[in-house]
Tab-separated table of C-alpha atoms and ligand atoms in Angstrom:
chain	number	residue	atom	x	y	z
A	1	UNK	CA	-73.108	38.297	25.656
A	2	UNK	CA	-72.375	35.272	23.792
A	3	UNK	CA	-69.037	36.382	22.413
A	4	UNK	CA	-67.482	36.597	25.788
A	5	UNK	CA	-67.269	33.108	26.613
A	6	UNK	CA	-65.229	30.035	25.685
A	7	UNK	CA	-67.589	26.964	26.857
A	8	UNK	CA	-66.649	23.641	27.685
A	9	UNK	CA	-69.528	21.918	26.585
A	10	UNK	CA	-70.210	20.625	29.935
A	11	UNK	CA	-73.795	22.576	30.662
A	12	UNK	CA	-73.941	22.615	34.087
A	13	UNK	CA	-70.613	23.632	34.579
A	14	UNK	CA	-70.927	26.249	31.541
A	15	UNK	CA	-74.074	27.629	33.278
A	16	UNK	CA	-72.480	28.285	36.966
A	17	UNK	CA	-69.487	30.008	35.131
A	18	UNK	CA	-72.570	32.653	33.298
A	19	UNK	CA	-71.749	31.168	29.788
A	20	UNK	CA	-68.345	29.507	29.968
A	21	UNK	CA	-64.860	30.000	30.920
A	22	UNK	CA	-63.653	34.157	30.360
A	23	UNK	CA	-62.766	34.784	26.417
A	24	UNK	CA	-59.131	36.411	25.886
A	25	UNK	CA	-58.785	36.108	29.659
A	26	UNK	CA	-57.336	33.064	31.894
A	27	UNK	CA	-58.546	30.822	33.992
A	28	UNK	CA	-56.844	28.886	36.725
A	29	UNK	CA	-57.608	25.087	37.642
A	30	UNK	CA	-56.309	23.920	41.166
A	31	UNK	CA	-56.588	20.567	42.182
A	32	UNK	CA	-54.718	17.488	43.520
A	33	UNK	CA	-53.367	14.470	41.399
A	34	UNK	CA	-56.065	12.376	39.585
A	35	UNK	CA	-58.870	14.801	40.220
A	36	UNK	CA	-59.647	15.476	36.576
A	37	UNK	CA	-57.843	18.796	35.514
A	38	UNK	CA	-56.386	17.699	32.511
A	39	UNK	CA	-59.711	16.176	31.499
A	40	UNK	CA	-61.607	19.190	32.119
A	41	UNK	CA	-58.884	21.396	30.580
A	42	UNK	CA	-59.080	18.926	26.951
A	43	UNK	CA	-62.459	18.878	26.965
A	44	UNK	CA	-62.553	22.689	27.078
A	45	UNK	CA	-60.265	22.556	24.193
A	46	UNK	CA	-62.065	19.289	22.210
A	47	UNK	CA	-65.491	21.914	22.298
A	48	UNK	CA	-63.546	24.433	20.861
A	49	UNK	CA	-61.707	22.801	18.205
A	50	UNK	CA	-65.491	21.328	17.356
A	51	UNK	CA	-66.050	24.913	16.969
A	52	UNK	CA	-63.142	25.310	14.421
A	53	UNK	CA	-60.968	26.880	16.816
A	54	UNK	CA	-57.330	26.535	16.886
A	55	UNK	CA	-56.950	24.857	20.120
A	56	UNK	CA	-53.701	24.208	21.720
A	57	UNK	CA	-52.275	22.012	24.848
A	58	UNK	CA	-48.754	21.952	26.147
A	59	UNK	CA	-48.244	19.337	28.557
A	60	UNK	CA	-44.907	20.402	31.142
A	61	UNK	CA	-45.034	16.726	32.590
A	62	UNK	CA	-46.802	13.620	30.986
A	63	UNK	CA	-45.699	13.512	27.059
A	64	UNK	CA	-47.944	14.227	24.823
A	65	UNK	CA	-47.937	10.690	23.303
A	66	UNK	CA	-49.130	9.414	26.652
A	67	UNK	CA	-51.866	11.531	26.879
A	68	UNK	CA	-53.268	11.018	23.070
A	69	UNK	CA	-52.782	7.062	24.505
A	70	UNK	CA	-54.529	7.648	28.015
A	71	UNK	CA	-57.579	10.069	26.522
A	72	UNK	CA	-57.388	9.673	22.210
A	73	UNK	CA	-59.850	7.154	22.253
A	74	UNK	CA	-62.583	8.708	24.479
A	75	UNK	CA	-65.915	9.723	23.583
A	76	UNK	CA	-65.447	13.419	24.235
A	77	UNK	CA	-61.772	13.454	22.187
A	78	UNK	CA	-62.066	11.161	19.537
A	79	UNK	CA	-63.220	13.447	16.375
A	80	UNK	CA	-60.941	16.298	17.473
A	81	UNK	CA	-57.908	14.764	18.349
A	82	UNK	CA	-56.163	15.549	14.928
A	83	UNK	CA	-57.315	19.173	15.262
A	84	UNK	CA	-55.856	19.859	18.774
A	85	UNK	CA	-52.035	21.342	18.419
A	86	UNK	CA	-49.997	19.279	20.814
A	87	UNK	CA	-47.160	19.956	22.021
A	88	UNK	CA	-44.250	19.052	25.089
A	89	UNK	CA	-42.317	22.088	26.920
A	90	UNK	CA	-39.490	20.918	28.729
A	91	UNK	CA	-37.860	23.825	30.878
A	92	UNK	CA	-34.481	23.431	32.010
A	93	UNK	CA	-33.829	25.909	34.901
A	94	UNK	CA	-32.062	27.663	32.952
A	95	UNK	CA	-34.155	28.890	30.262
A	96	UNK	CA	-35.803	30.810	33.375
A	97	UNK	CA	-33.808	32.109	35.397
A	98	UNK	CA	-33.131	35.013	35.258
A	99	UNK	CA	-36.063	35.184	33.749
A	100	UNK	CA	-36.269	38.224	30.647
A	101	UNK	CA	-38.309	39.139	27.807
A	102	UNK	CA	-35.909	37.405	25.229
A	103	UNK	CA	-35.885	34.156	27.277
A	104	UNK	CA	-40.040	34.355	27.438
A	105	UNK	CA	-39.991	34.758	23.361
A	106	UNK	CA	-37.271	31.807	22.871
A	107	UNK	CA	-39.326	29.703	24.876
A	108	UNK	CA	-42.342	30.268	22.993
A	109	UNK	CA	-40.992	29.437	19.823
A	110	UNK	CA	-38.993	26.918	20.243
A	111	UNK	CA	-41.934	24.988	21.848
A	112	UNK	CA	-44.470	26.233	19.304
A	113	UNK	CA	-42.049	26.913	16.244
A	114	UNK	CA	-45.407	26.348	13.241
A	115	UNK	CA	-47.649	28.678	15.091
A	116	UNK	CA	-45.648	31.372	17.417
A	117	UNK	CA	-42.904	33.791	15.660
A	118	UNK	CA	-39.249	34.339	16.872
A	119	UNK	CA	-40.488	37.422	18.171
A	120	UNK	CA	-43.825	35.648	20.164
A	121	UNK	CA	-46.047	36.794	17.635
A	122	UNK	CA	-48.336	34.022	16.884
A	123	UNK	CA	-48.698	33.353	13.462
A	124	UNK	CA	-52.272	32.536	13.340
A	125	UNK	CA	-55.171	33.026	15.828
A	126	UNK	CA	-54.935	31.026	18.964
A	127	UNK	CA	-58.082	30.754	19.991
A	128	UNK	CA	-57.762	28.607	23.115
A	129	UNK	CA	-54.361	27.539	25.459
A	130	UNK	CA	-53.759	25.041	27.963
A	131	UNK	CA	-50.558	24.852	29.836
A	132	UNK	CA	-50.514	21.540	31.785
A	133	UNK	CA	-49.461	22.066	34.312
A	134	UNK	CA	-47.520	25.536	35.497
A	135	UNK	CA	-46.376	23.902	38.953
A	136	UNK	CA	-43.721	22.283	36.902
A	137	UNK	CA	-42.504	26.116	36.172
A	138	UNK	CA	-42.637	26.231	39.899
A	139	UNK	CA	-40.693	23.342	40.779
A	140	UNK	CA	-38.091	24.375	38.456
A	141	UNK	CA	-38.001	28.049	39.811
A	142	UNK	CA	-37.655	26.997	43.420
A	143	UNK	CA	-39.249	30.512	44.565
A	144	UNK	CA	-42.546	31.143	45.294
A	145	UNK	CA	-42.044	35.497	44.012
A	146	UNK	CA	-40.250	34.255	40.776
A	147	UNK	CA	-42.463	31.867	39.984
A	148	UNK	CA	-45.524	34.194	40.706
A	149	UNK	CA	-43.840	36.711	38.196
A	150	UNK	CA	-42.826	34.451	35.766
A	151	UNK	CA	-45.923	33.221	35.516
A	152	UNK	CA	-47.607	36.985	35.366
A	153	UNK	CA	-45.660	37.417	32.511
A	154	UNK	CA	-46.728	34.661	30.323
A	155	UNK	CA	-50.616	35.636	32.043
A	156	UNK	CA	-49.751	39.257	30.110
A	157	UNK	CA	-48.828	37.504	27.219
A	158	UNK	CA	-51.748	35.648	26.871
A	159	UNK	CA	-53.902	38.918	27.531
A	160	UNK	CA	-51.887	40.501	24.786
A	161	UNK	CA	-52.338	38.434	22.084
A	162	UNK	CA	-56.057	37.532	23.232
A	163	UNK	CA	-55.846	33.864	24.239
A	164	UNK	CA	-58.270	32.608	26.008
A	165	UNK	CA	-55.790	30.738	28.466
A	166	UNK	CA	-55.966	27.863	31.110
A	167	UNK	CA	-53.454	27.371	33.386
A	168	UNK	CA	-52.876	24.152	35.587
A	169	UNK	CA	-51.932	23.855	38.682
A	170	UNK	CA	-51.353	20.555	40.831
A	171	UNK	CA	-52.225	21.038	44.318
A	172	UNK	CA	-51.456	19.006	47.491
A	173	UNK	CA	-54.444	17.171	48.976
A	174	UNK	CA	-56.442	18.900	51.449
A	175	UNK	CA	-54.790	22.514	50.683
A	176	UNK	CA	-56.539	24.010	48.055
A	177	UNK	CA	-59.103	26.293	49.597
A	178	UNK	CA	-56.672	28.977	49.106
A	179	UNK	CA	-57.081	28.574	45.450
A	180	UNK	CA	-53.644	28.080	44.091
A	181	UNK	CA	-50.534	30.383	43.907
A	182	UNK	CA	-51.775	32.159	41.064
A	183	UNK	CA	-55.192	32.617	42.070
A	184	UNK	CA	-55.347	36.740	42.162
A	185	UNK	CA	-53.900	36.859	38.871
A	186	UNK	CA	-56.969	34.464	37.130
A	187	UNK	CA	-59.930	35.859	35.562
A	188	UNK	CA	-61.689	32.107	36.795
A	189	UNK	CA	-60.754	30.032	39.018
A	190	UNK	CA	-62.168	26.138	39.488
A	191	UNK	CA	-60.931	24.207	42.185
A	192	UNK	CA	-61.122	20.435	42.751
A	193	UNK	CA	-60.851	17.897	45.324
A	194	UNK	CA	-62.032	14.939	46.549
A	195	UNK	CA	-64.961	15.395	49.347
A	196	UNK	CA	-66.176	12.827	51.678
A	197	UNK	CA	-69.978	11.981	51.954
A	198	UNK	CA	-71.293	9.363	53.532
A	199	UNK	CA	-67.691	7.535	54.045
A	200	UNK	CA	-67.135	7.682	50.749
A	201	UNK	CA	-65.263	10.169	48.632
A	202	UNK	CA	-66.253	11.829	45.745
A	203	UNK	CA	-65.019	14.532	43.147
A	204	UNK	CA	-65.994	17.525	43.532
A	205	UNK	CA	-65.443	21.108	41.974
A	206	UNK	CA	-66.127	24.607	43.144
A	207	UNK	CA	-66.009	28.074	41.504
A	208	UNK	CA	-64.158	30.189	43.702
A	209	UNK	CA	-64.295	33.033	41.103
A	210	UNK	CA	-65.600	34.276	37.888
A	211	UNK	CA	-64.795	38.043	37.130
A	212	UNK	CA	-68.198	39.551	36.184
A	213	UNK	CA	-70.700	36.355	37.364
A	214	UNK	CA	-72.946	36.280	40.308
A	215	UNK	CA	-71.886	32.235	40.093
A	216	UNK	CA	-72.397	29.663	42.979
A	217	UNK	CA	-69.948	28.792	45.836
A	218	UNK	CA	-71.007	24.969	46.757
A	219	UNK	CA	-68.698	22.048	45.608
A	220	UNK	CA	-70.518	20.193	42.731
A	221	UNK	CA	-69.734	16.617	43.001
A	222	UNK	CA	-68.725	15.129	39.215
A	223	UNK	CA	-68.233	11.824	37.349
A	224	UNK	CA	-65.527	11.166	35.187
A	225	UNK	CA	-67.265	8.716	32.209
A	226	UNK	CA	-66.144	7.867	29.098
A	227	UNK	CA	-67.611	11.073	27.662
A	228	UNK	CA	-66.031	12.851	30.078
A	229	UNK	CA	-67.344	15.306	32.810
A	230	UNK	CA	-70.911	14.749	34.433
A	231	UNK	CA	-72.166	17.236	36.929
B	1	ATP	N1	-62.985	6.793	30.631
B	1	ATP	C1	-62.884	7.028	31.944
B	1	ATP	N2	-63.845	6.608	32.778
B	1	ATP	C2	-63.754	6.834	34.097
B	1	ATP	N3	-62.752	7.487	34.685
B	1	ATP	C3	-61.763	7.932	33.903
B	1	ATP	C4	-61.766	7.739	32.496
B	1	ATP	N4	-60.659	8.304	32.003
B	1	ATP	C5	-60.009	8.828	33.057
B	1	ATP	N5	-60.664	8.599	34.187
B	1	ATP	C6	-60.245	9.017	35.539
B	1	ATP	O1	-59.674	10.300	35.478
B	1	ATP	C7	-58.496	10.320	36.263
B	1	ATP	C8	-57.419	11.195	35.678
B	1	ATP	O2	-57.849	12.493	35.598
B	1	ATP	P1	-56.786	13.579	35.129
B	1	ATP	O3	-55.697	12.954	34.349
B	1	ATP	O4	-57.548	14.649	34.444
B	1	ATP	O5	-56.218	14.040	36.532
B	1	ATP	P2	-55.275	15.267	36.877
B	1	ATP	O6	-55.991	16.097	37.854
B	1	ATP	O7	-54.838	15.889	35.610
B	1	ATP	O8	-54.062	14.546	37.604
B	1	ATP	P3	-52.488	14.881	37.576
B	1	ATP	O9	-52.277	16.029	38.507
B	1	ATP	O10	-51.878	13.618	38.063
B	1	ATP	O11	-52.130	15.203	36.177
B	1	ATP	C9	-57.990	8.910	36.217
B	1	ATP	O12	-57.241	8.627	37.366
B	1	ATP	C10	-59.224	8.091	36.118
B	1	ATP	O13	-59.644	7.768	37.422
B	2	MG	MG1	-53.038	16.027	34.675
């Protein structure tokens, strides 16, 4: 069963999921700002580019400059951050509405133009994808059904071209039990939040699915260290 999963690295969290996170499928990370998703979702990607994968992360919001500045330097990033394809997507309403096949394949390419064809064909194998985050797609939409199909389509793409995809999305405090808009459409979905123990706080993340995996339903508290997660 080994070639069905893309793991993170992070055991514990590798182990609930029944190997890792679901290979050629996506998976869907929910949580509120500051939780961790972007960590988790570059440490998925820093384990596979140590694999010698071809890794990629878009970031919708924070450019990508910032990020390399905020997480470059960490333990868990360091030897891999030249291997990682970065890149910024900056959606003007626009470019999505109405929303149409040739619109999808523009985007694609002119965001990825060295690895993704005028036609959406990627020109080599992308192993692993992280958009970061999609709720900027959703902010831009301003509907709830448009966004939800926009977002199937690029889900289809992904599916298509077998990339084993994570999708972002920010979530408000306290409302994420429901999983995220795009929760039905994920093969895996983690969510995150901050629980309270003893009048404190903590991070925590749960599993609410994983197609194919008896996995557990409890919230696993987590530390964010300079190596990154710890379950
Ligand atoms: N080296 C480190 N040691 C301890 N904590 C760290 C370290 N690096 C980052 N953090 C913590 O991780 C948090 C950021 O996590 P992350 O950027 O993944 O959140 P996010 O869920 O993506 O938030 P947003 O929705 O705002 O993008 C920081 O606020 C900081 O508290
Ligand atoms: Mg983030």
């Amino acid at each position: 069963m080994t070639g069905d999963f893309e793991p993170s690295g992070i055991e514990k969290l590798d182990s609930a999921l029944g190997g890792g996170f679901p290979k050629g499928g996506v998976s869907l990370i929910v949580g509120p700002t500051g939780i961790g998703k972007t960590l988790l979702a570059l440490q998925w990607l820093a384990e596979g580019a140590r694999r010698g994968q071809n890794v990629v992360y878009i970031s919708t919001t924070v450019p990508i400059e910032r990020i390399k500045k905020y997480y470059g330097e960490s333990k868990f990033l360091r030897d891999v951050v030249d291997k990682i394809k970065w890149y910024n997507m900056d959606v003007e309403p626009k470019e999505m509405i109405p929303f149409t096949e040739s619109k999808q394949k523009k985007l694609f390419h002119s965001v990825m133009p060295d690895i993704i064809d005028e036609d959406m064909m990627p020109k080599i194998k992308i192993h692993r994808g992280v958009i970061d985050s999609i709720t900027s797609f959703d902010k831009i939409i301003g509907d709830k059904a448009l966004f939800r199909y926009v977002s199937s389509q690029f889900i289809k793409y992904f599916n298509r071209v077998g990339i084993s995809a994570m999708l972002i999305e920010e979530s408000d405090l306290g409302q994420i039990t429901s999983g995220g808009e795009m929760r039905n459409f994920a093969e895996a979905t983690i969510v995150m939040d901050y629980i309270e123990s003893k009048n404190m706080y903590m991070r925590a993340l749960k599993i609410m699915k994983r197609y194919g995996v008896n996995h557990p339903t409890y919230w696993m508290p987590f530390h964010i260290t300079d190596e990154g997660f710890e379950l």
